[in-house]
CSV table of C-alpha atoms in Angstrom, one decimal:
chain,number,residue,atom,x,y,z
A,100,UNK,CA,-34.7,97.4,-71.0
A,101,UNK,CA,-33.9,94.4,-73.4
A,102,UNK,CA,-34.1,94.4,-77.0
A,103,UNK,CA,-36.3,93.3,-79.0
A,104,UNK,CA,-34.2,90.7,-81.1
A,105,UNK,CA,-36.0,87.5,-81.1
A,106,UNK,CA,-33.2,84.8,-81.1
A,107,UNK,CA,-30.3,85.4,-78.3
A,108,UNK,CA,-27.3,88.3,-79.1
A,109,UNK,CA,-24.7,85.2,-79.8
A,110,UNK,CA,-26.9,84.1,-82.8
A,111,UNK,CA,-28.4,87.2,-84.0
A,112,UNK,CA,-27.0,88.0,-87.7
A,113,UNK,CA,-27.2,91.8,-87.0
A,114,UNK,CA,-23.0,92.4,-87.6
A,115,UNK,CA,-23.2,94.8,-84.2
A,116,UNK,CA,-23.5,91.6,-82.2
A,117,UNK,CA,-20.1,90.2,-84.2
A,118,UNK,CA,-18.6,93.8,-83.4
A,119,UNK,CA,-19.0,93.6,-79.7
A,120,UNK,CA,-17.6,89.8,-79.9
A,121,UNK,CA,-14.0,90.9,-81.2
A,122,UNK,CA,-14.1,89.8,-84.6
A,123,UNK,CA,-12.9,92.6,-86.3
A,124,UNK,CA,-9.9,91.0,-88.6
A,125,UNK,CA,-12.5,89.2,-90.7
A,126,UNK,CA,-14.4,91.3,-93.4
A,127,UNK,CA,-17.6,92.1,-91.8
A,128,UNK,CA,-20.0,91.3,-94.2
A,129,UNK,CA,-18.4,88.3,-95.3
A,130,UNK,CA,-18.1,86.9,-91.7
A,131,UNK,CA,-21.5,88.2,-91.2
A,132,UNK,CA,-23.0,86.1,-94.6
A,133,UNK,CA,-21.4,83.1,-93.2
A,134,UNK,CA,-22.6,82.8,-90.1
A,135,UNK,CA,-26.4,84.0,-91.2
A,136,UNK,CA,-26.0,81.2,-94.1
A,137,UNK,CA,-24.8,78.3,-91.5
A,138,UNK,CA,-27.7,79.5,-89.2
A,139,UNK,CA,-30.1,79.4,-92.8
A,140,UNK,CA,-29.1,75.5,-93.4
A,141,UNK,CA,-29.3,74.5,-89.9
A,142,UNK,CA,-32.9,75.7,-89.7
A,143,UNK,CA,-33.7,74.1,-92.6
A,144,UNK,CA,-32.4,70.7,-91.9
A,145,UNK,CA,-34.4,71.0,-88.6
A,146,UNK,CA,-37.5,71.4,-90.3
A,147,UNK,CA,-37.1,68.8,-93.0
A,148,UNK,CA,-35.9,66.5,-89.9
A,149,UNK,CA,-40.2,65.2,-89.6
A,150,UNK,CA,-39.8,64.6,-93.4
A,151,UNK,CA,-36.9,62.4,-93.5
A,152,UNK,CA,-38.6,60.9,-90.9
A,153,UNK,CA,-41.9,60.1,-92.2
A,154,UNK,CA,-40.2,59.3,-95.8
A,155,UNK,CA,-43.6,59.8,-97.4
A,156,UNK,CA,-46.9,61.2,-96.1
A,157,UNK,CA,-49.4,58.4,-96.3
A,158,UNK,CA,-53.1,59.7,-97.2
A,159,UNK,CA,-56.1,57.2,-96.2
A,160,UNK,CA,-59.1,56.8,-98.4
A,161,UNK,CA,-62.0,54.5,-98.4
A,162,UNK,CA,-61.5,52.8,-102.1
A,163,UNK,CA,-64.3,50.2,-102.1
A,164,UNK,CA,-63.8,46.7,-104.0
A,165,UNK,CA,-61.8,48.7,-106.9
A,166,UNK,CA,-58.3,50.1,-105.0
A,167,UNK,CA,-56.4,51.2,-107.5
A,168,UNK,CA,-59.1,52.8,-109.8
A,169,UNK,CA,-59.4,54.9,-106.6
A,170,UNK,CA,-56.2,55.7,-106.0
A,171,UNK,CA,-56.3,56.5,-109.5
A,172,UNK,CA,-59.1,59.2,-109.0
A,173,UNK,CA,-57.4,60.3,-106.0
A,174,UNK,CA,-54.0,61.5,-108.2
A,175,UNK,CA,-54.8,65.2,-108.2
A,176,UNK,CA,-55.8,65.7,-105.0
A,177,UNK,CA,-52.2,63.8,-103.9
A,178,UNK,CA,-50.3,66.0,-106.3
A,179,UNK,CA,-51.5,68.9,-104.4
A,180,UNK,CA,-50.4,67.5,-101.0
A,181,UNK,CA,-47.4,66.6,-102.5
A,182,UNK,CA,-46.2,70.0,-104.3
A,183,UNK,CA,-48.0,71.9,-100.9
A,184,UNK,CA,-46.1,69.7,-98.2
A,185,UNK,CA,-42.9,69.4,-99.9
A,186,UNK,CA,-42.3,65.6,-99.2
A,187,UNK,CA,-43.5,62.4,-101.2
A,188,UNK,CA,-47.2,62.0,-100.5
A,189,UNK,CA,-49.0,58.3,-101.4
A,190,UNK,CA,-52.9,57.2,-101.2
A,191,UNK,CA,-53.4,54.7,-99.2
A,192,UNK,CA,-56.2,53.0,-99.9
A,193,UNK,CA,-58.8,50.3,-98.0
A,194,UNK,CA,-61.9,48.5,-98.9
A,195,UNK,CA,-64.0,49.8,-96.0
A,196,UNK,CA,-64.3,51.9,-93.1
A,197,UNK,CA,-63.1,49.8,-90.4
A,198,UNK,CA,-59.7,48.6,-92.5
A,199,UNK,CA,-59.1,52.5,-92.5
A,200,UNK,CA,-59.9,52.7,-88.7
A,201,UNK,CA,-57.5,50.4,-88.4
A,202,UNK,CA,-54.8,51.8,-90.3
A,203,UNK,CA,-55.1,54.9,-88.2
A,204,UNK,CA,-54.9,53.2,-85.1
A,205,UNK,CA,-51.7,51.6,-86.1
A,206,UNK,CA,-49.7,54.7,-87.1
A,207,UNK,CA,-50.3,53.2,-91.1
A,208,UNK,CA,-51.1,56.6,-92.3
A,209,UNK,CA,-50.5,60.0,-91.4
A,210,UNK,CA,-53.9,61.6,-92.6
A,211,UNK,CA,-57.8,59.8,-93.3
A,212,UNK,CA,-60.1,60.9,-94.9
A,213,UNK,CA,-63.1,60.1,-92.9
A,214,UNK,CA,-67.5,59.7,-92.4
A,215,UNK,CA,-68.3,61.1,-89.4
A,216,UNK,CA,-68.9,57.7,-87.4
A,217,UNK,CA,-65.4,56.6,-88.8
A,218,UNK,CA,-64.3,59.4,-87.1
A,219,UNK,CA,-65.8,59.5,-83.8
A,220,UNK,CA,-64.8,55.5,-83.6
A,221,UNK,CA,-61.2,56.5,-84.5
A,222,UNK,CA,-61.1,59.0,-81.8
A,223,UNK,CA,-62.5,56.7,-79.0
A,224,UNK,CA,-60.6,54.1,-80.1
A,225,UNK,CA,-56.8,55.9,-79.7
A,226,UNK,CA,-57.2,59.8,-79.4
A,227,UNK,CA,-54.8,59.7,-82.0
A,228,UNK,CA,-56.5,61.6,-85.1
A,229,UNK,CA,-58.0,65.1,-85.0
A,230,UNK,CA,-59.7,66.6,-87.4
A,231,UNK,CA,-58.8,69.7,-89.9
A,232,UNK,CA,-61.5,70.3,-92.2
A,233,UNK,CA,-65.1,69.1,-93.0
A,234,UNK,CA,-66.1,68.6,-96.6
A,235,UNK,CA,-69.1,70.9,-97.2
A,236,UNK,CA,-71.7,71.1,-99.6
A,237,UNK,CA,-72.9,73.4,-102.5
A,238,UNK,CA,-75.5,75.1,-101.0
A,239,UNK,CA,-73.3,76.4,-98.0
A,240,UNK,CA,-73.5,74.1,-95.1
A,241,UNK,CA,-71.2,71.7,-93.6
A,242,UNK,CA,-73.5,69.4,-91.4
A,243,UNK,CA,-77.3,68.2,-91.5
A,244,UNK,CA,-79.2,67.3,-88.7
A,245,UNK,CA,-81.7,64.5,-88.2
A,246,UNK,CA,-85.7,66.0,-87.8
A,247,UNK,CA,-89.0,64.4,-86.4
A,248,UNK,CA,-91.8,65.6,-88.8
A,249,UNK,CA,-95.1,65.7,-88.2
A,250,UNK,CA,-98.8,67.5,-89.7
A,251,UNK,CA,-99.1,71.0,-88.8
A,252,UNK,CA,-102.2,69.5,-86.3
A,253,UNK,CA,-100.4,66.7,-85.4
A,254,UNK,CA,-98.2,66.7,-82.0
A,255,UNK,CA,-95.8,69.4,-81.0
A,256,UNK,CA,-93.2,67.4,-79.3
A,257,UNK,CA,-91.7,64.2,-79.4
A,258,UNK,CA,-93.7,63.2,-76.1
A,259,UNK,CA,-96.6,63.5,-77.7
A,260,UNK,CA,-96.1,60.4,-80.5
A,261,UNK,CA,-96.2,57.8,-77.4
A,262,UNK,CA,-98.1,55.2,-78.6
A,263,UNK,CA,-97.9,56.4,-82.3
A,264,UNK,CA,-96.5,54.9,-85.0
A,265,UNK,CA,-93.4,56.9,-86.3
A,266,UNK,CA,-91.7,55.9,-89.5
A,267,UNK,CA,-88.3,56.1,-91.2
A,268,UNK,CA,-86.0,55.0,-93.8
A,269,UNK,CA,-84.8,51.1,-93.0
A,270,UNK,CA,-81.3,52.5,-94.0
A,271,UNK,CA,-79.5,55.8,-93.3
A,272,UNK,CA,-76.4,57.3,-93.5
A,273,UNK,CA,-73.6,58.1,-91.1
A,274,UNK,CA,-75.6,56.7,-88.3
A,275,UNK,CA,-78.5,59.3,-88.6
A,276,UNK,CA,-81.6,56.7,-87.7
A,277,UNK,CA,-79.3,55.4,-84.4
A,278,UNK,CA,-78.3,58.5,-83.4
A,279,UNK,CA,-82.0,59.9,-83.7
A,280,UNK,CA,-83.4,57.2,-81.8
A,281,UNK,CA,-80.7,57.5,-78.8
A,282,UNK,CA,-81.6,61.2,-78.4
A,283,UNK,CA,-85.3,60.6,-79.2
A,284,UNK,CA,-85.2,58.1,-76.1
A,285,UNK,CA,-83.7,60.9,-73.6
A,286,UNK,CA,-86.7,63.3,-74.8
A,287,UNK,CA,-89.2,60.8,-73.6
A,288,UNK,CA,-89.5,59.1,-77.0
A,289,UNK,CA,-88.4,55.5,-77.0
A,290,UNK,CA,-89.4,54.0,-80.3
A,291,UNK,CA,-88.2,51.1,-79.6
A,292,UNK,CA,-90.6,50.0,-76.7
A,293,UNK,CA,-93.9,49.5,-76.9
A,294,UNK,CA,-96.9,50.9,-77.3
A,295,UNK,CA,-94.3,52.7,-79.9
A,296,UNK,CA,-94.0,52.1,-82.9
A,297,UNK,CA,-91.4,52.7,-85.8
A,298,UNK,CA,-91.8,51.5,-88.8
A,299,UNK,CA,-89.5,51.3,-91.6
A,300,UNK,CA,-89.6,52.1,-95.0
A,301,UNK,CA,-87.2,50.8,-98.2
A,302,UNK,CA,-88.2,54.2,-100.1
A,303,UNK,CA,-88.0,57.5,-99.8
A,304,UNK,CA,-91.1,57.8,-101.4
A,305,UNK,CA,-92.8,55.3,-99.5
A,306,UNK,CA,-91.9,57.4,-96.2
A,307,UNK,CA,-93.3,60.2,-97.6
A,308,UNK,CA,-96.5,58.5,-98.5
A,309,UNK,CA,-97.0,57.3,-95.4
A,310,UNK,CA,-96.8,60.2,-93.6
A,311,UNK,CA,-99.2,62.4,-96.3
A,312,UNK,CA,-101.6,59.7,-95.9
A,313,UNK,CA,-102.0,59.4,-91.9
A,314,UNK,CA,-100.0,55.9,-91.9
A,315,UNK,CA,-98.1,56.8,-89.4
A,316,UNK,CA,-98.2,60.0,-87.1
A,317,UNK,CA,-94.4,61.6,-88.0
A,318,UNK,CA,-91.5,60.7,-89.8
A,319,UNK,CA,-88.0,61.1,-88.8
A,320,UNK,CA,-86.1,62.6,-91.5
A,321,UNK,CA,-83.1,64.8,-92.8
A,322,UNK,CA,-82.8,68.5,-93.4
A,323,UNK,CA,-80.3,71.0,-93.6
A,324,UNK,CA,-82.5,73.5,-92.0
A,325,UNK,CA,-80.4,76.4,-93.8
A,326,UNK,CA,-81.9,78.2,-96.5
A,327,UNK,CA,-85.8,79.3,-97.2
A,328,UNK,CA,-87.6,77.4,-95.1
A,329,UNK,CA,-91.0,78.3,-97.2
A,330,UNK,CA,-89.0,75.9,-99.6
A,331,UNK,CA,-88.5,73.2,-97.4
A,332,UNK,CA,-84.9,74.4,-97.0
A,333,UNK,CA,-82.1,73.9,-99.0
A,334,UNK,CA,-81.8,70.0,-99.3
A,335,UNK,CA,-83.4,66.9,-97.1
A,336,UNK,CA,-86.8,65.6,-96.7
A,337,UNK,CA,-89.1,68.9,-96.0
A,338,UNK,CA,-87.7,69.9,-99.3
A,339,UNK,CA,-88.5,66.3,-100.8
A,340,UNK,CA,-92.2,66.9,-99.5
A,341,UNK,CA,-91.9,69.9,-101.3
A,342,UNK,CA,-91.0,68.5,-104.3
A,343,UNK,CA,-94.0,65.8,-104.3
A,344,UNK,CA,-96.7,69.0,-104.2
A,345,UNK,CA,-97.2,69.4,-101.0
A,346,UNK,CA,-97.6,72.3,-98.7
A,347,UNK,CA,-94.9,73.1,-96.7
A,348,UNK,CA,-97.0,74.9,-94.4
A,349,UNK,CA,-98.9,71.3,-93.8
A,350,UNK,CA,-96.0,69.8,-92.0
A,351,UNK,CA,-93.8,71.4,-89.1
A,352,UNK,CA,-90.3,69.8,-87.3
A,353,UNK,CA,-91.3,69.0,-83.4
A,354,UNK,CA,-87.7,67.8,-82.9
A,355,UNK,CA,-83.8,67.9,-84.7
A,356,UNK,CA,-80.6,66.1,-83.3
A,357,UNK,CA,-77.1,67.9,-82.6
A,358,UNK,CA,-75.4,68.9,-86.2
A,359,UNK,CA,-73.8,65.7,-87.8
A,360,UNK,CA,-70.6,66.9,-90.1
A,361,UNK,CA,-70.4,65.7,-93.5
A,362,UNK,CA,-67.2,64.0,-94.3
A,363,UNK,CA,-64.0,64.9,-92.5
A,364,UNK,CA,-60.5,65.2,-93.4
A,365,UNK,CA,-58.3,64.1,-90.0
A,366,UNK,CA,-54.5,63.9,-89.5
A,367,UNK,CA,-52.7,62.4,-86.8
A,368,UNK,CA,-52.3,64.1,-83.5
A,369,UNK,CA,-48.7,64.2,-83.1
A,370,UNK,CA,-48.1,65.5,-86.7
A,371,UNK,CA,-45.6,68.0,-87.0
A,372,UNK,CA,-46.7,71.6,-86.1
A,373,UNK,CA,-45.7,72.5,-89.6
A,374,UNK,CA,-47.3,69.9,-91.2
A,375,UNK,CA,-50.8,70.8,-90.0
A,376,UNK,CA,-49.8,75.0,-90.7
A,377,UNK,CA,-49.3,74.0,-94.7
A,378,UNK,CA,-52.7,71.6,-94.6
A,379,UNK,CA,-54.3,74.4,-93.1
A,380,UNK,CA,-53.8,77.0,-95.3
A,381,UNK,CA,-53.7,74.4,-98.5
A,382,UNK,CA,-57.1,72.7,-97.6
A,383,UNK,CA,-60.0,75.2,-97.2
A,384,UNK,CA,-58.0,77.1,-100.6
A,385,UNK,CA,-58.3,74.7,-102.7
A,386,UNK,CA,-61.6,74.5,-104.1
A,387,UNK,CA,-61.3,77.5,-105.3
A,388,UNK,CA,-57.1,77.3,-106.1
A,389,UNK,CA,-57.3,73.6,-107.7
A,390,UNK,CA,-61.0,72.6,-108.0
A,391,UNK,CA,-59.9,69.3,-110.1
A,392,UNK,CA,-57.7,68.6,-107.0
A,393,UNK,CA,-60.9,68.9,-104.6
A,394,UNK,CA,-63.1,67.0,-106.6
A,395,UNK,CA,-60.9,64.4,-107.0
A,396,UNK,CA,-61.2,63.9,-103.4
A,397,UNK,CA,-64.8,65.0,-102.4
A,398,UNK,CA,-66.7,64.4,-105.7
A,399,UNK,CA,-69.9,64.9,-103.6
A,400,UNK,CA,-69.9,67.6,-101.5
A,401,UNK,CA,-69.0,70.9,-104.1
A,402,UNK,CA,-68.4,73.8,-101.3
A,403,UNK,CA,-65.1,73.4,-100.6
A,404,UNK,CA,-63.4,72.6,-96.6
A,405,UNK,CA,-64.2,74.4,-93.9
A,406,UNK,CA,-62.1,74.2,-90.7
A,407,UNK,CA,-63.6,71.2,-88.4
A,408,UNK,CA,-63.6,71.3,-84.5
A,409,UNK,CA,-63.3,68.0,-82.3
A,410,UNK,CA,-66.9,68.9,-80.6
A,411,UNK,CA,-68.5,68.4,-83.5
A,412,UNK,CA,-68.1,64.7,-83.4
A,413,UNK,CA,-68.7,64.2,-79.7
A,414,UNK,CA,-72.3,63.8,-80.0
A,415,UNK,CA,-71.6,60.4,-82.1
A,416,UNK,CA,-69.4,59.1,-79.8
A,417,UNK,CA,-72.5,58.0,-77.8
A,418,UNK,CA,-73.0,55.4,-80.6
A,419,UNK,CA,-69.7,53.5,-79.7
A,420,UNK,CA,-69.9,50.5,-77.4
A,421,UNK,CA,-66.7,50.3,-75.6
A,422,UNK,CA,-65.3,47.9,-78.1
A,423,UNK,CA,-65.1,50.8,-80.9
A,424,UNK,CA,-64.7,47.1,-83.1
A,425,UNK,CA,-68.1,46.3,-83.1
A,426,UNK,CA,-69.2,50.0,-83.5
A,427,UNK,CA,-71.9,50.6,-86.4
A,428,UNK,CA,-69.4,52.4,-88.6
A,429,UNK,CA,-70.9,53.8,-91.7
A,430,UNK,CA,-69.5,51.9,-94.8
């Protein structure tokens, strides 16, 4: 029966193993301290061995027409990474989605900071990134999902709007409206061919109008669907109808897509294991350890990171043409 020493007897820095070797004319604790001590500092120049490599751990961030202002608003959140990974840590930043894309693609940085299209595009385009945590929101949820609406009398399924007119918001985020549409189309609901119809609205409040007032027949919309659904839920557009006066009990969802994740915090695939252990311990801690740090980084969503799984992005993969390029990445 062996024992149950973990590393090999020759390297153990249990003084019976130096016994049994012969070394008895040394003190045995003093023998014993130096070989435990040259084992210490090898082990710790292999693990720093990634670090001198990288030199500093690049962080990718969306910064808009103003770069440095935010980098700037990005210093607590790289302080963190810095003092948690042990290692210099800069913000890298880019004036839109697609310059980050590429930067990831290219080995430019070692962790993005990502919309959920961005991510699915960065994925198709190398299989380079995965992702570590999701941003999530106050009211406890990490994704929303897009939602047909239509009158409590109206029709019960998507089939039944053929040849109605359906409306929605002319612009949307993260893809929502596309990827609606695609999995509208494989539940027998192509709004896109006639006799359909989709028409599009500049307004929230127009949308809403239209549907109160029998312009069109259902809207597609956003909801959490988490929460009191009496209430329209916690956040999205059955809780906008709410708002306006209306009757929740008026309006019912006939159809919702797969969960789209809010944004996403990625890091490159061949990262080192340790790496990835600190940031996933550090991340989901720190809206609670270092709030300034988190909002400095997700000013929007205020409930903190939750872990993020590589399925959850799959479903906006479909979006993609094959040239990931000329995919509509969400700026």
């Amino acid at each position: 029966m062996q024992d149950s020493e973990s590393g090999p007897p020759g390297l153990s820095c249990d003084s019976h193993h130096l016994e049994k070797a012969g070394i008895l004319h040394y003190s045995r604790t003093i023998l014993t301290d130096l070989v435990c001590a040259g084992l210490f500092h090898g082990s710790v120049a292999f693990a720093d061995e990634w670090r001198t490599e990288l030199g500093a751990f690049r962080v990718g961030i969306v910064g808009g027409s103003d770069l440095r202002g935010a980098a700037a608003r990005a210093e607590p959140f790289r302080l963190a990474l810095e003092e948690g990974l042990a290692m210099p840590v800069e913000i890298f930043a880019t004036r839109d989605y697609p310059s980050l894309i590429d930067a990831a693609t290219r080995s430019r940085i070692e962790y993005a900071v990502l919309s959920p299209l961005a991510f699915a595009a960065t994925r198709k385009s190398c299989d380079c990134f995965e992702p570590l945590v999701a941003a999530s929101s106050g009211d406890g949820t990490d994704s929303y999902r897009m939602v047909v609406i239509a009158s409590a009398t109206g029709p019960q399924n998507p089939q039944g709007l053929n040849g109605a007119a359906v409306g929605a918001l002319r612009v949307g985020g993260a893809g929502g409206l596309d990827l609606a549409l695609l999995e509208l189309a494989g539940n027998g609901l192509d709004l896109r061919q006639t006799p359909n119809r989709l028409v599009l609205f500049d307004q929230g409040s127009q949308l809403l109008s239209a549907l109160q007032n029998g312009e069109v027949a259902a809207i597609i919309g956003w909801s959490t669907l988490a929460g009191d659904p009496t209430e329209g839920y916690s956040r999205g557009t059955l809780q906008q109808l709410a708002a306006t006066g209306g009757e929740i009990s008026d309006y019912r969802v006939i159809w919702k897509s797969a969960p789209i994740p809010y944004r996403v915090h990625a890091v490159r695939s061949n990262l080192d294991a340790e790496a990835k252990t600190v940031l996933r311990s550090l991340l989901p801690a720190m809206f609670e350890a270092d709030p300034v740090a988190y909002d400095s980084i997700e000013p929007v969503y205020g409930g903190g990171f939750v872990a993020a799984r590589p399925g959850q992005f799959t479903v906006l993969e479909k979006l993609l043409p094959q040239d990931v390029e000329t995919a509509p990445v969400a700026q």
